[in-house]
Amino acid sequence: MAFDPEGLVFAVSCCVEREQRIMLYDLRNFTDGPFAVFRYGEQQDGDWCGMKISPNGRYLLVTTNGPTVYVMDSFTGECLFTFRGHANKGKELEASFTPDSNYALIGSTNGQVHIWNLKNGAPLLPLPPGRAKDPAHLVKFSPTNALMMTAGKQTSFWLPSLDLLAHSR
């Protein structure tokens, strides 16, 4: 389940008869049922484990316990991007958005953090594991500072590197 940035709409994902669904509700009259239902059929790349709504409200980010993360258009339900390439050994990995909603950050069981451009779906260079080199199960980006945190067995704080930015453009 996830709330939009204004707290007026919430999204719920569920599996009904082997079909994945995302349902959008208006918090003010959720007893009327969802105002939108998006159907995706049976997914082969793992169970859906988490969902986030981007800070600009445009994207739904769906994580799995497999090697796949999906990005859906929050207005139409269309699957915009399917991200693969992060290591996942059957764990629930959390993904996050940057505050400007331009990038998705995805942790991995090998400790790398994968960054994907949401304008074109292109991957940037993955960030190497933190000092502890443990899995990055949680990835969070500060809404007000250029600071990212990952957590597994230990917590790591990440600050931007101008060298890395220059190579990713």
GROMACS .gro file of C-alpha atoms in nm:
model
  169
    1MET     CA    1   0.000   0.000   0.000
    2ALA     CA    2   0.122   0.351  -0.073
    3PHE     CA    3  -0.008   0.707  -0.036
    4ASP     CA    4   0.028   0.984  -0.291
    5PRO     CA    5   0.230   1.292  -0.185
    6GLU     CA    6  -0.082   1.487  -0.083
    7GLY     CA    7  -0.224   1.199   0.118
    8LEU     CA    8  -0.553   1.201  -0.073
    9VAL     CA    9  -0.511   0.887  -0.282
   10PHE     CA   10  -0.379   0.550  -0.177
   11ALA     CA   11  -0.286   0.250  -0.388
   12VAL     CA   12  -0.326  -0.113  -0.288
   13SER     CA   13  -0.181  -0.409  -0.473
   14CYS     CA   14  -0.317  -0.760  -0.447
   15CYS     CA   15  -0.332  -1.088  -0.631
   16VAL     CA   16  -0.679  -1.213  -0.730
   17GLU     CA   17  -0.700  -1.550  -0.903
   18ARG     CA   18  -0.331  -1.529  -1.008
   19GLU     CA   19  -0.384  -1.181  -1.156
   20GLN     CA   20  -0.188  -0.890  -1.006
   21ARG     CA   21  -0.395  -0.578  -0.951
   22ILE     CA   22  -0.338  -0.223  -0.835
   23MET     CA   23  -0.642  -0.041  -0.703
   24LEU     CA   24  -0.654   0.335  -0.644
   25TYR     CA   25  -0.879   0.479  -0.375
   26ASP     CA   26  -0.981   0.832  -0.282
   27LEU     CA   27  -0.923   0.859   0.093
   28ARG     CA   28  -1.223   1.090   0.134
   29ASN     CA   29  -1.468   0.827   0.007
   30PHE     CA   30  -1.281   0.496   0.000
   31THR     CA   31  -1.595   0.310   0.108
   32ASP     CA   32  -1.725   0.361  -0.247
   33GLY     CA   33  -1.450   0.126  -0.368
   34PRO     CA   34  -1.157   0.196  -0.596
   35PHE     CA   35  -1.189   0.466  -0.860
   36ALA     CA   36  -0.935   0.283  -1.078
   37VAL     CA   37  -0.829  -0.082  -1.106
   38PHE     CA   38  -0.525  -0.181  -1.311
   39ARG     CA   39  -0.485  -0.550  -1.406
   40TYR     CA   40  -0.152  -0.707  -1.498
   41GLY     CA   41  -0.207  -1.080  -1.529
   42GLU     CA   42   0.014  -1.342  -1.370
   43GLN     CA   43   0.371  -1.231  -1.299
   44GLN     CA   44   0.652  -1.484  -1.336
   45ASP     CA   45   0.936  -1.275  -1.189
   46GLY     CA   46   0.847  -1.303  -0.821
   47ASP     CA   47   0.577  -1.194  -0.582
   48TRP     CA   48   0.492  -0.826  -0.553
   49CYS     CA   49   0.623  -0.713  -0.214
   50GLY     CA   50   0.609  -0.335  -0.201
   51MET     CA   51   0.485  -0.025  -0.374
   52LYS     CA   52   0.572   0.345  -0.371
   53ILE     CA   53   0.416   0.649  -0.534
   54SER     CA   54   0.668   0.900  -0.667
   55PRO     CA   55   0.694   1.247  -0.509
   56ASN     CA   56   0.540   1.402  -0.821
   57GLY     CA   57   0.256   1.146  -0.813
   58ARG     CA   58   0.324   1.027  -1.168
   59TYR     CA   59   0.476   0.682  -1.105
   60LEU     CA   60   0.401   0.366  -0.911
   61LEU     CA   61   0.712   0.165  -0.824
   62VAL     CA   62   0.641  -0.204  -0.757
   63THR     CA   63   0.911  -0.422  -0.601
   64THR     CA   64   0.923  -0.800  -0.603
   65ASN     CA   65   1.110  -1.073  -0.422
   66GLY     CA   66   1.266  -1.161  -0.757
   67PRO     CA   67   1.496  -0.989  -1.005
   68THR     CA   68   1.237  -0.741  -1.132
   69VAL     CA   69   1.103  -0.398  -1.038
   70TYR     CA   70   0.816  -0.241  -1.231
   71VAL     CA   71   0.734   0.125  -1.290
   72MET     CA   72   0.374   0.201  -1.379
   73ASP     CA   73   0.205   0.522  -1.485
   74SER     CA   74  -0.011   0.611  -1.186
   75PHE     CA   75  -0.284   0.766  -1.403
   76THR     CA   76  -0.325   0.497  -1.671
   77GLY     CA   77  -0.172   0.190  -1.505
   78GLU     CA   78   0.049   0.130  -1.809
   79CYS     CA   79   0.374  -0.052  -1.730
   80LEU     CA   80   0.635   0.203  -1.840
   81PHE     CA   81   0.952   0.019  -1.742
   82THR     CA   82   1.062  -0.322  -1.621
   83PHE     CA   83   1.396  -0.298  -1.442
   84ARG     CA   84   1.619  -0.603  -1.417
   85GLY     CA   85   1.984  -0.639  -1.334
   86HIS     CA   86   1.995  -0.605  -0.957
   87ALA     CA   87   2.090  -0.914  -0.760
   88ASN     CA   88   1.804  -1.055  -0.556
   89LYS     CA   89   1.813  -1.392  -0.386
   90GLY     CA   90   1.443  -1.411  -0.301
   91LYS     CA   91   1.442  -1.119  -0.057
   92GLU     CA   92   1.202  -0.830  -0.022
   93LEU     CA   93   1.410  -0.537  -0.143
   94GLU     CA   94   1.280  -0.185  -0.107
   95ALA     CA   95   1.323   0.071  -0.381
   96SER     CA   96   1.286   0.447  -0.367
   97PHE     CA   97   1.255   0.762  -0.575
   98THR     CA   98   1.476   1.067  -0.576
   99PRO     CA   99   1.290   1.378  -0.453
  100ASP     CA  100   1.260   1.513  -0.809
  101SER     CA  101   1.104   1.182  -0.930
  102ASN     CA  102   1.364   1.152  -1.207
  103TYR     CA  103   1.534   0.836  -1.080
  104ALA     CA  104   1.447   0.507  -0.913
  105LEU     CA  105   1.696   0.362  -0.664
  106ILE     CA  106   1.694  -0.014  -0.616
  107GLY     CA  107   1.894  -0.208  -0.359
  108SER     CA  108   2.037  -0.555  -0.415
  109THR     CA  109   2.146  -0.859  -0.220
  110ASN     CA  110   2.508  -0.801  -0.331
  111GLY     CA  111   2.508  -0.453  -0.175
  112GLN     CA  112   2.503  -0.251  -0.496
  113VAL     CA  113   2.249   0.025  -0.549
  114HIS     CA  114   2.109   0.043  -0.901
  115ILE     CA  115   1.986   0.376  -1.035
  116TRP     CA  116   1.742   0.398  -1.325
  117ASN     CA  117   1.646   0.707  -1.524
  118LEU     CA  118   1.266   0.742  -1.526
  119LYS     CA  119   1.260   0.962  -1.836
  120ASN     CA  120   1.396   0.689  -2.065
  121GLY     CA  121   1.433   0.375  -1.851
  122ALA     CA  122   1.811   0.370  -1.891
  123PRO     CA  123   2.031   0.238  -1.611
  124LEU     CA  124   2.311   0.450  -1.466
  125LEU     CA  125   2.625   0.293  -1.327
  126PRO     CA  126   2.539   0.097  -1.012
  127LEU     CA  127   2.686   0.229  -0.691
  128PRO     CA  128   2.931  -0.016  -0.533
  129PRO     CA  129   2.847  -0.179  -0.200
  130GLY     CA  130   2.897   0.030   0.112
  131ARG     CA  131   3.181  -0.034   0.351
  132ALA     CA  132   3.004  -0.327   0.514
  133LYS     CA  133   2.941  -0.491   0.174
  134ASP     CA  134   2.616  -0.636   0.305
  135PRO     CA  135   2.284  -0.648   0.116
  136ALA     CA  136   2.106  -0.319   0.056
  137HIS     CA  137   1.755  -0.428   0.157
  138LEU     CA  138   1.628  -0.074   0.214
  139VAL     CA  139   1.704   0.233   0.004
  140LYS     CA  140   1.580   0.579   0.104
  141PHE     CA  141   1.658   0.921  -0.037
  142SER     CA  142   1.623   1.229   0.182
  143PRO     CA  143   1.344   1.454   0.055
  144THR     CA  144   1.539   1.770   0.142
  145ASN     CA  145   1.912   1.686   0.123
  146ALA     CA  146   2.143   1.518  -0.127
  147LEU     CA  147   2.168   1.215   0.097
  148MET     CA  148   2.077   0.853   0.039
  149MET     CA  149   2.070   0.578   0.299
  150THR     CA  150   2.084   0.203   0.256
  151ALA     CA  151   2.029  -0.057   0.521
  152GLY     CA  152   2.087  -0.428   0.549
  153LYS     CA  153   2.279  -0.557   0.845
  154GLN     CA  154   2.428  -0.210   0.878
  155THR     CA  155   2.324   0.139   0.770
  156SER     CA  156   2.525   0.331   0.509
  157PHE     CA  157   2.497   0.700   0.426
  158TRP     CA  158   2.569   0.806   0.068
  159LEU     CA  159   2.667   1.155  -0.046
  160PRO     CA  160   2.685   1.255  -0.413
  161SER     CA  161   3.015   1.231  -0.597
  162LEU     CA  162   3.080   1.484  -0.871
  163ASP     CA  163   3.310   1.232  -1.043
  164LEU     CA  164   3.029   0.975  -1.060
  165LEU     CA  165   2.784   1.235  -1.192
  166ALA     CA  166   3.026   1.338  -1.467
  167HIS     CA  167   3.063   0.975  -1.585
  168SER     CA  168   2.690   0.906  -1.584
  169ARG     CA  169   2.595   1.181  -1.831
   0.00000   0.00000   0.00000
